[in-house]
mmCIF file of C-alpha atoms in Angstrom:
data_model
loop_
_atom_site.group_PDB
_atom_site.id
_atom_site.type_symbol
_atom_site.label_atom_id
_atom_site.label_comp_id
_atom_site.label_asym_id
_atom_site.label_seq_id
_atom_site.Cartn_x
_atom_site.Cartn_y
_atom_site.Cartn_z
ATOM 1 C CA ALA A 1 52.238 19.609 6.954
ATOM 2 C CA LEU A 2 50.041 20.862 4.185
ATOM 3 C CA THR A 3 50.777 24.420 5.224
ATOM 4 C CA LEU A 4 54.499 23.770 4.757
ATOM 5 C CA LEU A 5 54.119 22.058 1.507
ATOM 6 C CA ASP A 6 51.709 24.455 -0.285
ATOM 7 C CA PRO A 7 54.216 27.187 -1.196
ATOM 8 C CA LEU A 8 56.432 24.464 -2.637
ATOM 9 C CA VAL A 9 53.931 22.914 -5.049
ATOM 10 C CA VAL A 10 53.465 26.019 -7.282
ATOM 11 C CA VAL A 11 54.454 24.751 -10.722
ATOM 12 C CA ASP A 12 56.660 27.595 -11.857
ATOM 13 C CA VAL A 13 59.535 27.662 -14.310
ATOM 14 C CA ARG A 14 61.538 29.709 -11.718
ATOM 15 C CA GLY A 15 61.038 27.197 -8.954
ATOM 16 C CA GLU A 16 63.166 24.170 -8.176
ATOM 17 C CA PRO A 17 61.645 21.382 -10.259
ATOM 18 C CA ASP A 18 63.118 18.575 -7.994
ATOM 19 C CA LEU A 19 61.739 20.311 -4.821
ATOM 20 C CA THR A 20 58.384 20.870 -6.514
ATOM 21 C CA GLN A 21 58.154 17.207 -7.550
ATOM 22 C CA LYS A 22 58.919 16.003 -4.081
ATOM 23 C CA ALA A 23 56.451 18.410 -2.495
ATOM 24 C CA LEU A 24 53.609 17.354 -4.814
ATOM 25 C CA PHE A 25 54.158 13.732 -4.034
ATOM 26 C CA LEU A 26 54.438 14.392 -0.261
ATOM 27 C CA ARG A 27 51.203 16.557 -0.513
ATOM 28 C CA GLY A 28 49.466 13.691 -2.249
ATOM 29 C CA ARG A 29 50.531 11.176 0.380
ATOM 30 C CA VAL A 30 49.420 13.488 3.211
ATOM 31 C CA LEU A 31 46.076 13.999 1.611
ATOM 32 C CA ALA A 32 45.631 10.226 1.095
ATOM 33 C CA GLU A 33 46.414 9.642 4.686
ATOM 34 C CA ARG A 34 43.634 12.170 5.637
ATOM 35 C CA GLU A 35 41.449 10.235 3.173
ATOM 36 C CA ASP A 36 40.855 13.384 1.085
ATOM 37 C CA TRP A 37 40.857 11.265 -2.117
ATOM 38 C CA SER A 38 39.856 14.053 -4.483
ATOM 39 C CA ALA A 39 42.736 16.391 -3.411
ATOM 40 C CA ALA A 40 45.230 13.539 -3.219
ATOM 41 C CA GLY A 41 44.333 12.455 -6.804
ATOM 42 C CA GLN A 42 44.860 16.025 -7.992
ATOM 43 C CA ALA A 43 48.208 16.268 -6.401
ATOM 44 C CA PHE A 44 49.503 13.064 -8.065
ATOM 45 C CA GLN A 45 47.854 14.036 -11.397
ATOM 46 C CA ARG A 46 49.667 17.335 -11.277
ATOM 47 C CA LEU A 47 52.996 15.534 -10.650
ATOM 48 C CA LEU A 48 52.314 13.185 -13.569
ATOM 49 C CA ASP A 49 51.193 16.094 -15.832
ATOM 50 C CA HIS A 50 53.978 18.625 -15.087
ATOM 51 C CA PHE A 51 56.944 16.328 -14.527
ATOM 52 C CA PRO A 52 56.904 13.426 -17.087
ATOM 53 C CA ASP A 53 60.452 12.567 -16.235
ATOM 54 C CA ALA A 54 60.108 12.675 -12.388
ATOM 55 C CA ALA A 55 62.114 10.125 -10.509
ATOM 56 C CA ASN A 56 58.969 9.228 -8.459
ATOM 57 C CA ARG A 57 56.627 8.999 -11.350
ATOM 58 C CA SER A 58 55.975 5.318 -10.978
ATOM 59 C CA GLN A 59 55.089 5.874 -7.247
ATOM 60 C CA ALA A 60 52.884 8.724 -8.056
ATOM 61 C CA ARG A 61 51.033 6.630 -10.721
ATOM 62 C CA PHE A 62 50.710 3.891 -8.154
ATOM 63 C CA TRP A 63 49.165 6.200 -5.521
ATOM 64 C CA LYS A 64 46.982 7.854 -8.112
ATOM 65 C CA GLY A 65 45.460 4.422 -8.831
ATOM 66 C CA GLU A 66 45.274 3.508 -5.083
ATOM 67 C CA VAL A 67 43.436 6.829 -4.370
ATOM 68 C CA ALA A 68 40.938 6.069 -7.248
ATOM 69 C CA PHE A 69 40.402 2.537 -5.765
ATOM 70 C CA ARG A 70 39.894 3.792 -2.223
ATOM 71 C CA SER A 71 37.490 6.457 -3.476
ATOM 72 C CA GLY A 72 35.364 3.871 -5.145
ATOM 73 C CA ASP A 73 36.426 4.315 -8.718
ATOM 74 C CA ALA A 74 37.453 0.960 -9.747
ATOM 75 C CA ARG A 75 37.679 1.731 -13.429
ATOM 76 C CA ALA A 76 39.987 4.713 -13.080
ATOM 77 C CA ALA A 77 42.082 2.670 -10.707
ATOM 78 C CA GLU A 78 42.363 -0.227 -13.269
ATOM 79 C CA SER A 79 43.239 2.211 -16.074
ATOM 80 C CA THR A 80 45.890 3.813 -13.906
ATOM 81 C CA PHE A 81 47.422 0.561 -12.881
ATOM 82 C CA ASP A 82 47.426 -0.552 -16.594
ATOM 83 C CA GLU A 83 49.438 2.479 -17.809
#
């Protein structure tokens, strides 16, 4: 799954922003399912940083907090959930 998503997550002005947002979110979810907390957190953070108006922003913020919690960083999880 990651091999298929990787080319789509290049944040590029020439790309399709909606497709990139969805691919970043799915990449984060796949990485979270694999318990690759660091990479999953990075995917969700990239989505939040590059697409402030993304339709799935609240879901990405939730998963960013969930990833922080599951990786043992309760403070980061709490601050993410409080945003």
